[in-house]
PDB file of C-alpha atoms in Angstrom:
ATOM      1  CA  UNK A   1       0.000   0.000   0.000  1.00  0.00           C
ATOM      2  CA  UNK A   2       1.364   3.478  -0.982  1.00  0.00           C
ATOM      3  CA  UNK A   3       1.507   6.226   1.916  1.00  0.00           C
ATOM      4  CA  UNK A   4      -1.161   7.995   0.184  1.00  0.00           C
ATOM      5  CA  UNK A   5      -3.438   4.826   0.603  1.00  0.00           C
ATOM      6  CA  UNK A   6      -2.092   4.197   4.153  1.00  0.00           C
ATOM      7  CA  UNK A   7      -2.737   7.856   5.147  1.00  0.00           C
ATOM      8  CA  UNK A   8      -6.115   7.374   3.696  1.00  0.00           C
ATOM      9  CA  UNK A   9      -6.967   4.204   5.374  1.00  0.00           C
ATOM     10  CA  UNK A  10      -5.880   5.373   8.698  1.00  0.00           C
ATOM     11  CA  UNK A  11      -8.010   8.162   8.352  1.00  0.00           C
ATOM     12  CA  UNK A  12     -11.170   5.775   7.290  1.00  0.00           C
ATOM     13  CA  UNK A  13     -10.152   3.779  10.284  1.00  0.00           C
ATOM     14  CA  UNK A  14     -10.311   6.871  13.074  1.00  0.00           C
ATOM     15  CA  UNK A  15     -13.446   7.753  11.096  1.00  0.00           C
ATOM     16  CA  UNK A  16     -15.430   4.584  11.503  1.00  0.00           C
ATOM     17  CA  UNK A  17     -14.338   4.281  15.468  1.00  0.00           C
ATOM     18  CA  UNK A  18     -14.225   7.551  16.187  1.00  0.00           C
ATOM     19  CA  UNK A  19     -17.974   7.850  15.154  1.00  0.00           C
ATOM     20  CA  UNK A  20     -18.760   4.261  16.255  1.00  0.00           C
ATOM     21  CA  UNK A  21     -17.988   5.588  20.168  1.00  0.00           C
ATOM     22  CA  UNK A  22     -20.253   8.753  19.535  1.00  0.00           C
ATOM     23  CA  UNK A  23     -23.260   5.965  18.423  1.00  0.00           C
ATOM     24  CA  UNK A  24     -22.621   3.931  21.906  1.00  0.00           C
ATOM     25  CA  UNK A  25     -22.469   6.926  24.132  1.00  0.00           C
ATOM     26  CA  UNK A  26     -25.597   8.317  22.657  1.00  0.00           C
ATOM     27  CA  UNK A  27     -27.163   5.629  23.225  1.00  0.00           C
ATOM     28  CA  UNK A  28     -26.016   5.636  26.743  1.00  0.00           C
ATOM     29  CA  UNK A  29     -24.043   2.539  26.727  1.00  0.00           C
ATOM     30  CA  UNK A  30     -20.643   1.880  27.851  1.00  0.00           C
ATOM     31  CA  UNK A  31     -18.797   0.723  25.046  1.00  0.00           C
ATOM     32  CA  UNK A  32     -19.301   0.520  21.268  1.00  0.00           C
ATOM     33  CA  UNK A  33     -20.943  -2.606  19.644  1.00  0.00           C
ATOM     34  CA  UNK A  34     -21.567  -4.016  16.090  1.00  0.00           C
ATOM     35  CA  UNK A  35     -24.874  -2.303  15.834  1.00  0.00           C
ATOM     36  CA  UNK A  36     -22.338   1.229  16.439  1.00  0.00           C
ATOM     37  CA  UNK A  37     -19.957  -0.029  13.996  1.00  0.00           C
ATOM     38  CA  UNK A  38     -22.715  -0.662  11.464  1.00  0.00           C
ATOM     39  CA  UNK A  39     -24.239   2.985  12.060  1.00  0.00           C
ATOM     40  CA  UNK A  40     -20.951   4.583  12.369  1.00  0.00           C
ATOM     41  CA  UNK A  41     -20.017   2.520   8.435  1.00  0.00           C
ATOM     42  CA  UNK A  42     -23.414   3.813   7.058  1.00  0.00           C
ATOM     43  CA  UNK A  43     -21.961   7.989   7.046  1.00  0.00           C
ATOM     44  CA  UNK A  44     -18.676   7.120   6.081  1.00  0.00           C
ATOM     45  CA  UNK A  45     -17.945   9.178   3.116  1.00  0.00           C
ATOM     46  CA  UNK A  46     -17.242   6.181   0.256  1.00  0.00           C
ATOM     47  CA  UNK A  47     -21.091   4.875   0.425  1.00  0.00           C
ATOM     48  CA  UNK A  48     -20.615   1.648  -0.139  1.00  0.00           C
ATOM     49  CA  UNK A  49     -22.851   0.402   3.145  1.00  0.00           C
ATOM     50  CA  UNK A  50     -25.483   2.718   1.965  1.00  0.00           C
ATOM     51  CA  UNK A  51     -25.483   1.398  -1.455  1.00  0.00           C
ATOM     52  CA  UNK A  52     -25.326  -2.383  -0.033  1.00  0.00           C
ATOM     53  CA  UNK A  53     -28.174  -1.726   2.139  1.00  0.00           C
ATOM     54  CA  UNK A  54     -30.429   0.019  -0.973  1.00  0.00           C
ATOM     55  CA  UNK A  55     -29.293  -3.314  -3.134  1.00  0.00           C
ATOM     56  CA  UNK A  56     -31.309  -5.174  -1.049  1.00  0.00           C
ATOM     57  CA  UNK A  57     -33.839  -3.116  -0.408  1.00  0.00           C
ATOM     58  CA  UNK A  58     -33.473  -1.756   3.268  1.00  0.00           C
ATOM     59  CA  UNK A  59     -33.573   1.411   4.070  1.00  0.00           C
ATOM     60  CA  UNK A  60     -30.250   2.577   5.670  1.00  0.00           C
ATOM     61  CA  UNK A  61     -31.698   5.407   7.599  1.00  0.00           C
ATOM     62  CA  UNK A  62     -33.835   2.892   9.706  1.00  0.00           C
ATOM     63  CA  UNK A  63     -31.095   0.965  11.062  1.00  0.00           C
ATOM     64  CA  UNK A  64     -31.154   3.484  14.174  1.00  0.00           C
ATOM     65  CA  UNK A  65     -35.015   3.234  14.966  1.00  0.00           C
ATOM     66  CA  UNK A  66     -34.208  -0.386  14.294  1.00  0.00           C
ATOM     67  CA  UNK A  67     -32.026  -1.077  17.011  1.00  0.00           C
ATOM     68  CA  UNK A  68     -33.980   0.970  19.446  1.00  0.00           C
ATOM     69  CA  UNK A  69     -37.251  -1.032  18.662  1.00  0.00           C
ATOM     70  CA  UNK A  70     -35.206  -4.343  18.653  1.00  0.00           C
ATOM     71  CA  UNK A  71     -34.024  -3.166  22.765  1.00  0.00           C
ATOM     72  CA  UNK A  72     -37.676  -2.073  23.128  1.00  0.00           C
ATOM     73  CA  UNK A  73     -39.184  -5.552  21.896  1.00  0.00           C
ATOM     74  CA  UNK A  74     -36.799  -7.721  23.775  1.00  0.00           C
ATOM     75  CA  UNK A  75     -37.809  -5.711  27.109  1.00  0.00           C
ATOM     76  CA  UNK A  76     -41.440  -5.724  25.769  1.00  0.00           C
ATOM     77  CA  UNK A  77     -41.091 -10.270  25.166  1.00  0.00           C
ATOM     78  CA  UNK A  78     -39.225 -10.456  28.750  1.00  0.00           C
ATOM     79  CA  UNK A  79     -42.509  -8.488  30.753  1.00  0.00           C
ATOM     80  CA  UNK A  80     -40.672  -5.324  31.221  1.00  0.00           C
ATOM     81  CA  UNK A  81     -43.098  -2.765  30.162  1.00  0.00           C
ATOM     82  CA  UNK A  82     -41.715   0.352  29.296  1.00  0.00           C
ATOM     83  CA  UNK A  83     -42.428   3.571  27.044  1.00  0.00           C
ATOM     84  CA  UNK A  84     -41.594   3.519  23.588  1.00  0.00           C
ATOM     85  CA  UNK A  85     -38.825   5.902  24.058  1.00  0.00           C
ATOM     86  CA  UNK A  86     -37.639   3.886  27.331  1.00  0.00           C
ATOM     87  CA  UNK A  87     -35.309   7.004  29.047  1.00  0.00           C
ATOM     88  CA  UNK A  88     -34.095   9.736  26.952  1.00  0.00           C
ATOM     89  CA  UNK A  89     -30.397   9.273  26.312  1.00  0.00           C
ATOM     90  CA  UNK A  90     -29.577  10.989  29.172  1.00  0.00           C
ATOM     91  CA  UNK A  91     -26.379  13.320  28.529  1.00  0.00           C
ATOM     92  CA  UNK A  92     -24.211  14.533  26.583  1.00  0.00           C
ATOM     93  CA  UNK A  93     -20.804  13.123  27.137  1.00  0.00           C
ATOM     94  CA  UNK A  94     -17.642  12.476  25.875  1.00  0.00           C
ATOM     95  CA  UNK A  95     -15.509   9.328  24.987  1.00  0.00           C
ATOM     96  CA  UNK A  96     -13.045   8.774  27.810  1.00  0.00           C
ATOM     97  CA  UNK A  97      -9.653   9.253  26.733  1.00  0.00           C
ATOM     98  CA  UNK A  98      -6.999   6.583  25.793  1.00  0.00           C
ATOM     99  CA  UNK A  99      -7.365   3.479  23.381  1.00  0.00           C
ATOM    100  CA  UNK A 100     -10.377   2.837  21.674  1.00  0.00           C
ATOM    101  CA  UNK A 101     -12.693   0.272  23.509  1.00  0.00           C
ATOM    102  CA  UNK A 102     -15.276  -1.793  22.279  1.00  0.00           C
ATOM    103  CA  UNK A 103     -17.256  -5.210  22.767  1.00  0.00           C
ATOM    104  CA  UNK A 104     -15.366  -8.514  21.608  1.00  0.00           C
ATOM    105  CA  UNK A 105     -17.722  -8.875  19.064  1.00  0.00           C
ATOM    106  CA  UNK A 106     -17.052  -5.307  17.686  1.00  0.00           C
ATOM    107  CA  UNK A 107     -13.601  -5.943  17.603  1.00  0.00           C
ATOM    108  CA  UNK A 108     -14.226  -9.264  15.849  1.00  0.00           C
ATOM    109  CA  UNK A 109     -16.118  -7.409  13.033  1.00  0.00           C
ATOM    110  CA  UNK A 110     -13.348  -4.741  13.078  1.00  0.00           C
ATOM    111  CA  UNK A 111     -10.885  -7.142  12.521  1.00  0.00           C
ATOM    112  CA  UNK A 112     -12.709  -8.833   9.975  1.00  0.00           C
ATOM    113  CA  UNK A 113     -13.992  -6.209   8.204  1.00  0.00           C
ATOM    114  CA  UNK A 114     -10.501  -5.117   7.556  1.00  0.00           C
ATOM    115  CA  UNK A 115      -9.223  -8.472   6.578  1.00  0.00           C
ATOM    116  CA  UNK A 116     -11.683  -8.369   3.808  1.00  0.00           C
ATOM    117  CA  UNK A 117     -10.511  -4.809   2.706  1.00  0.00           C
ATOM    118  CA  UNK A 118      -6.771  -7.037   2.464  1.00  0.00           C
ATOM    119  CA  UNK A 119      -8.357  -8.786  -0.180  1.00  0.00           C
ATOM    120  CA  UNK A 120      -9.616  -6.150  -2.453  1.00  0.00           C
ATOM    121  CA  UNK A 121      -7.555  -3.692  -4.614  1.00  0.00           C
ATOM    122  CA  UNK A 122      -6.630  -0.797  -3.771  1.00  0.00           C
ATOM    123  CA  UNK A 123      -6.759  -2.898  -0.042  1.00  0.00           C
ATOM    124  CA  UNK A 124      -8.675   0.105   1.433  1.00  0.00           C
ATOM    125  CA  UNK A 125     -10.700  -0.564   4.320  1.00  0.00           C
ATOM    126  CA  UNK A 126     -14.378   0.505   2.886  1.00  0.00           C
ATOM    127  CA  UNK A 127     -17.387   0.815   4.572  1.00  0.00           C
ATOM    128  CA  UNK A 128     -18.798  -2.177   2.736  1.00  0.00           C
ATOM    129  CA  UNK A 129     -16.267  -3.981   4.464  1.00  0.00           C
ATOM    130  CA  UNK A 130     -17.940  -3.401   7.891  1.00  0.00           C
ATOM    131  CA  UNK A 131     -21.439  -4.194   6.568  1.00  0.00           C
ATOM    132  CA  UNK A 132     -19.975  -7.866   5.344  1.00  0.00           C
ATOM    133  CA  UNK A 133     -18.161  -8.498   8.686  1.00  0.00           C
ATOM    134  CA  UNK A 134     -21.376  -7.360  10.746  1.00  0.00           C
ATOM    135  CA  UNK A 135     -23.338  -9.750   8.127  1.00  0.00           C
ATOM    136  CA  UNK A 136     -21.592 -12.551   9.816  1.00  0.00           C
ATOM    137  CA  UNK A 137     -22.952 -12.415  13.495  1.00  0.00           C
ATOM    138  CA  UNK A 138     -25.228 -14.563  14.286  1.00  0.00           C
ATOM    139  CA  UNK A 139     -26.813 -13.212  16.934  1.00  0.00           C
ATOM    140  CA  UNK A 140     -27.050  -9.980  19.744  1.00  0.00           C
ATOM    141  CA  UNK A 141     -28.594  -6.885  18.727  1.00  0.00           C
ATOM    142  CA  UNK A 142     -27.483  -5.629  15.277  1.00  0.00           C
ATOM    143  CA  UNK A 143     -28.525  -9.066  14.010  1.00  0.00           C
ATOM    144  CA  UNK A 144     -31.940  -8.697  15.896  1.00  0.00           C
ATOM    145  CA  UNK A 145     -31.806  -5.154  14.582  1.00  0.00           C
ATOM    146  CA  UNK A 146     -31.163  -6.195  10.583  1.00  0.00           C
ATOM    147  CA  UNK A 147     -33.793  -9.107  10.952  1.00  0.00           C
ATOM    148  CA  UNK A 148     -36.379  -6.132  12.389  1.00  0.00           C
ATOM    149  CA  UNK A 149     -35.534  -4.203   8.917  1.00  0.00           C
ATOM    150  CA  UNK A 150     -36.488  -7.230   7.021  1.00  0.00           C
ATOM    151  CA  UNK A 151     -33.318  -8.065   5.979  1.00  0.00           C
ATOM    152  CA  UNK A 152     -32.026 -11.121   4.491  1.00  0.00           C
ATOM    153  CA  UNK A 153     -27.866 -11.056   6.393  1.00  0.00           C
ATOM    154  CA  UNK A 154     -26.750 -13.306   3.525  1.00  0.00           C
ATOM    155  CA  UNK A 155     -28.076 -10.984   0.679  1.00  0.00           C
ATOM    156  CA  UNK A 156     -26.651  -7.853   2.455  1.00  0.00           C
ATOM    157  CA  UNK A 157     -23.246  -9.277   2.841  1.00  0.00           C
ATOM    158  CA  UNK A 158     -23.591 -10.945  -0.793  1.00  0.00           C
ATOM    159  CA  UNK A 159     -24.501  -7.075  -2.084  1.00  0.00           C
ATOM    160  CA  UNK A 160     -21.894  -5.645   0.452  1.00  0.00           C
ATOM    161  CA  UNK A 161     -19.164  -7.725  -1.313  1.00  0.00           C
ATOM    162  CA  UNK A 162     -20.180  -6.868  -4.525  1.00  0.00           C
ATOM    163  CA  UNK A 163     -19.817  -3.219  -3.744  1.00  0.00           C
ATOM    164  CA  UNK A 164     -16.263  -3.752  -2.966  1.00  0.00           C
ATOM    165  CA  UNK A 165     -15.639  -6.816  -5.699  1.00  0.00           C
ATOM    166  CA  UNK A 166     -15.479  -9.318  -3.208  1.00  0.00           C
ATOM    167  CA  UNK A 167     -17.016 -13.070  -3.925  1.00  0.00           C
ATOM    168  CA  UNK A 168     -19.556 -13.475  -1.384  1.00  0.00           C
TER     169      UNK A 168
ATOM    170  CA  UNK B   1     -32.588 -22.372  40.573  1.00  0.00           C
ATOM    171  CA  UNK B   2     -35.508 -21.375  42.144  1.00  0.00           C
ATOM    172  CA  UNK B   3     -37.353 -18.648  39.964  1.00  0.00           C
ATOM    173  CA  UNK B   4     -37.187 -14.644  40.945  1.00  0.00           C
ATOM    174  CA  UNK B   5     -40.543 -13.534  41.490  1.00  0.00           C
ATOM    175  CA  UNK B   6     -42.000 -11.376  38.937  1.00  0.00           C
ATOM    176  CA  UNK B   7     -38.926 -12.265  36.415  1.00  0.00           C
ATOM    177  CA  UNK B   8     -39.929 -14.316  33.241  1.00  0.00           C
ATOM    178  CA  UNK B   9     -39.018 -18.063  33.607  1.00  0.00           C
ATOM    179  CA  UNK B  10     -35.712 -18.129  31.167  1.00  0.00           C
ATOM    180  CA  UNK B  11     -36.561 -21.120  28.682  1.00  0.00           C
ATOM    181  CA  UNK B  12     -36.449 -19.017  25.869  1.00  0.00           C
ATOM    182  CA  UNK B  13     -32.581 -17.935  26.211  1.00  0.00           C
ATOM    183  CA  UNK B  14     -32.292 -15.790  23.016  1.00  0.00           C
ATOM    184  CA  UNK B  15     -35.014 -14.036  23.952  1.00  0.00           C
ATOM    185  CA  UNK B  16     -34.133 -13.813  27.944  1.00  0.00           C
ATOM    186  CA  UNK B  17     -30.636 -12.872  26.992  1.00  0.00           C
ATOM    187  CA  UNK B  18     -31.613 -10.298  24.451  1.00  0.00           C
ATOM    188  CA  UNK B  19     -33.854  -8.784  27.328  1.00  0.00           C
ATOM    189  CA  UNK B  20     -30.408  -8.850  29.759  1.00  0.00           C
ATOM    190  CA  UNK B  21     -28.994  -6.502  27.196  1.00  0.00           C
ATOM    191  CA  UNK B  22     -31.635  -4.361  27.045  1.00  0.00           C
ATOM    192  CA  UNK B  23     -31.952  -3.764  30.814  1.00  0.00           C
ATOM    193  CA  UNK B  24     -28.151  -3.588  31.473  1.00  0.00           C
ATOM    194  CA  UNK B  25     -28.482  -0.671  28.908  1.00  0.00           C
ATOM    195  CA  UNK B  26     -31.074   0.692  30.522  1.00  0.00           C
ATOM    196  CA  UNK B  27     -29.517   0.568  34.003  1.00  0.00           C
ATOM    197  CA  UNK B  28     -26.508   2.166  32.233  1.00  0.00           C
ATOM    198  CA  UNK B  29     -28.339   4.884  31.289  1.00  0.00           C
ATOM    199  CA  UNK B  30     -30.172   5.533  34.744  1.00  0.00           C
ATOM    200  CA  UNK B  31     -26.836   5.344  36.790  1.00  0.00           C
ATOM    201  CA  UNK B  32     -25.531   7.712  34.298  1.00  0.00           C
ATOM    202  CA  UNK B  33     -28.466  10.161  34.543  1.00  0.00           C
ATOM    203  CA  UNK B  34     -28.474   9.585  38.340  1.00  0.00           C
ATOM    204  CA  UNK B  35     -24.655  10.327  38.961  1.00  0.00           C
ATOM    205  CA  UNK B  36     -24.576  13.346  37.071  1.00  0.00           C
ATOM    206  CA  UNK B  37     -27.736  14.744  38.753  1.00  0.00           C
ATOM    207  CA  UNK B  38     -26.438  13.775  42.298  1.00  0.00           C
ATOM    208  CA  UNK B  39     -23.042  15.870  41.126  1.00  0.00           C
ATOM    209  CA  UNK B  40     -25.154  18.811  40.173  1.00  0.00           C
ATOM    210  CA  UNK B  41     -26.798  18.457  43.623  1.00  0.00           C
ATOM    211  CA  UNK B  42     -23.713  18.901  45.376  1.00  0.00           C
ATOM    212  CA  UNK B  43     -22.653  14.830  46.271  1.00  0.00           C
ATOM    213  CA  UNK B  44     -19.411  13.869  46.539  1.00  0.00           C
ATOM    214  CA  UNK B  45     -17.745  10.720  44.726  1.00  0.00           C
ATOM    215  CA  UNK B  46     -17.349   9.238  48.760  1.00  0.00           C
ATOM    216  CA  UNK B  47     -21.216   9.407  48.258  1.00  0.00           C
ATOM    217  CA  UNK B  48     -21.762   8.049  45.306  1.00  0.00           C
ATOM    218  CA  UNK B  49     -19.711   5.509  45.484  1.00  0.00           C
ATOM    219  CA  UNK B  50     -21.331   4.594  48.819  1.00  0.00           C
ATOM    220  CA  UNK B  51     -24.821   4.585  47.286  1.00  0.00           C
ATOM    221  CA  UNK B  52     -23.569   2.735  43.941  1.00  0.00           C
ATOM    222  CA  UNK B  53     -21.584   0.018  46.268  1.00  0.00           C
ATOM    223  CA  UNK B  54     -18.359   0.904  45.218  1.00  0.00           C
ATOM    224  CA  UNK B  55     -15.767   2.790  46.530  1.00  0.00           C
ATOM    225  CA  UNK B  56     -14.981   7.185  45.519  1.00  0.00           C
ATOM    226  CA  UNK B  57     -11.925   6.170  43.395  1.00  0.00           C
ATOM    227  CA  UNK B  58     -14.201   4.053  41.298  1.00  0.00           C
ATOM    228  CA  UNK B  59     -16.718   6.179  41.307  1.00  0.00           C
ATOM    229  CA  UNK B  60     -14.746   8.975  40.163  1.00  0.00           C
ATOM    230  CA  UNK B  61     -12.437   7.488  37.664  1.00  0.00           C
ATOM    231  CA  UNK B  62     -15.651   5.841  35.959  1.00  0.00           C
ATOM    232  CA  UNK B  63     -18.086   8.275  35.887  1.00  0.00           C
ATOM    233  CA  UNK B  64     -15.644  11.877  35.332  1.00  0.00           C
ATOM    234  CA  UNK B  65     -14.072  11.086  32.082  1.00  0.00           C
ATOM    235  CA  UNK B  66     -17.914  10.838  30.505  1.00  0.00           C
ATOM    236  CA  UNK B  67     -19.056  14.053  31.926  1.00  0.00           C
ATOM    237  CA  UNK B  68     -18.734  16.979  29.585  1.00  0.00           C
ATOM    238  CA  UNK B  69     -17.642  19.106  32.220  1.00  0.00           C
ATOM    239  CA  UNK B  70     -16.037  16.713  35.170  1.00  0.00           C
ATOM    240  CA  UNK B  71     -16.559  17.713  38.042  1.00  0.00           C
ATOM    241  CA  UNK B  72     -13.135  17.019  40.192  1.00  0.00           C
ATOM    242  CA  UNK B  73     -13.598  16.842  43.715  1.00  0.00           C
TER     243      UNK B  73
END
């Protein structure tokens, strides 16, 4: 990879984390998950998760209301009634300072997400690259989130891999 | 293991588990809500820590970094 690339991927990289952190602590959680990741890959500025997401269909914008109803519902199944809107997010607040933290599973699709951008040419790390990795959970809350959405997680990674030229 | 009154019999663990999430993020979001309005009412971290069951240092090195305007004490 050329320093141009590098410089370029590092700055994807602080991007998708950076904003992935801002997701979690608006959402009042502690650290970031895949369901962050995922939000945080849909703004990044290539738009390859928002096209993946429009190949099959979903609508990329929902994701958030998705994961919100999908916390709601499981409360809701368990017998813990609550309002639709549960507590506000509470505050505003900042990321504490120091290394990035996230779940293991976040760091799994991470890690993942940029082995698959290894395999592509240029081997950027794309946001497409985070939708495929996050296609592969099997369960927790993005997947509970995607299956709210109606989506098919084969078809979304199949379409996210075709947006970066990836078999699927 | 005798059953918790009032809490859902587990047998359905995907769902039970997915309801664990939800209420750990919910408790998240209370304790943060709770600790910054104590702060604003004058507490100390010796107090909060002593209502959350966990010592000032805790309290204070877990809870200040997320405020957007820590409060040291």
């Amino acid at each position: 990879m050329g320093l141009l690339n590098a410089v370029k991927d590092l700055r994807t990289v602080r991007q998708l984390l950076t904003k992935a952190e801002a997701e979690a602590l608006r959402a009042g959680e502690e650290l970031p998950g895949p369901e962050h990741l995922l939000l945080s890959a849909l703004e990044l500025p290539d738009g390859s998760a928002v096209r993946a997401f429009e190949r099959v269909g979903a609508d990329p914008s929902a994701l958030r209301k998705a994961i919100e109803s999908a916390h709601h519902g499981a409360l809701a199944a368990a017998g813990f009634a609550e309002d639709e809107g549960g507590l506000e997010a509470p505050v505003e607040r900042r990321p504490a300072p120091g290394v990035f933290r996230s779940t293991p599973q976040a760091q799994q699709v991470f890690q993942q997400a940029v082995a698959l951008s290894k395999s592509t040419r240029p081997s950027l790390l794309r946001s497409a690259h985070v939708v495929a990795a996050t296609c592969t959970l099997e369960r927790g809350t993005v997947v509970r989130a995607l299956t709210a959405l109606g989506v098919d997680r084969a078809r979304l990674k199949a379409a996210a891999c075709a947006e970066v030229g990836i078999p699927g | 293991m005798k059953e918790l009154k009032g809490i859902p019999a587990p047998d359905d663990p995907e769902a039970a588990l997915a309801a664990v999430v939800a209420l750990r993020r919910r408790a998240t979001q209370l304790e943060l809500a709770a600790v910054i309005e104590a702060v604003r009412q004058g507490w100390t971290w010796a107090q909060i820590g002593e209502a959350l069951g966990i010592s000032a240092q805790a309290a204070h090195k877990k809870f200040t970094p997320q405020l957007r305007e820590p409060q040291g004490r």
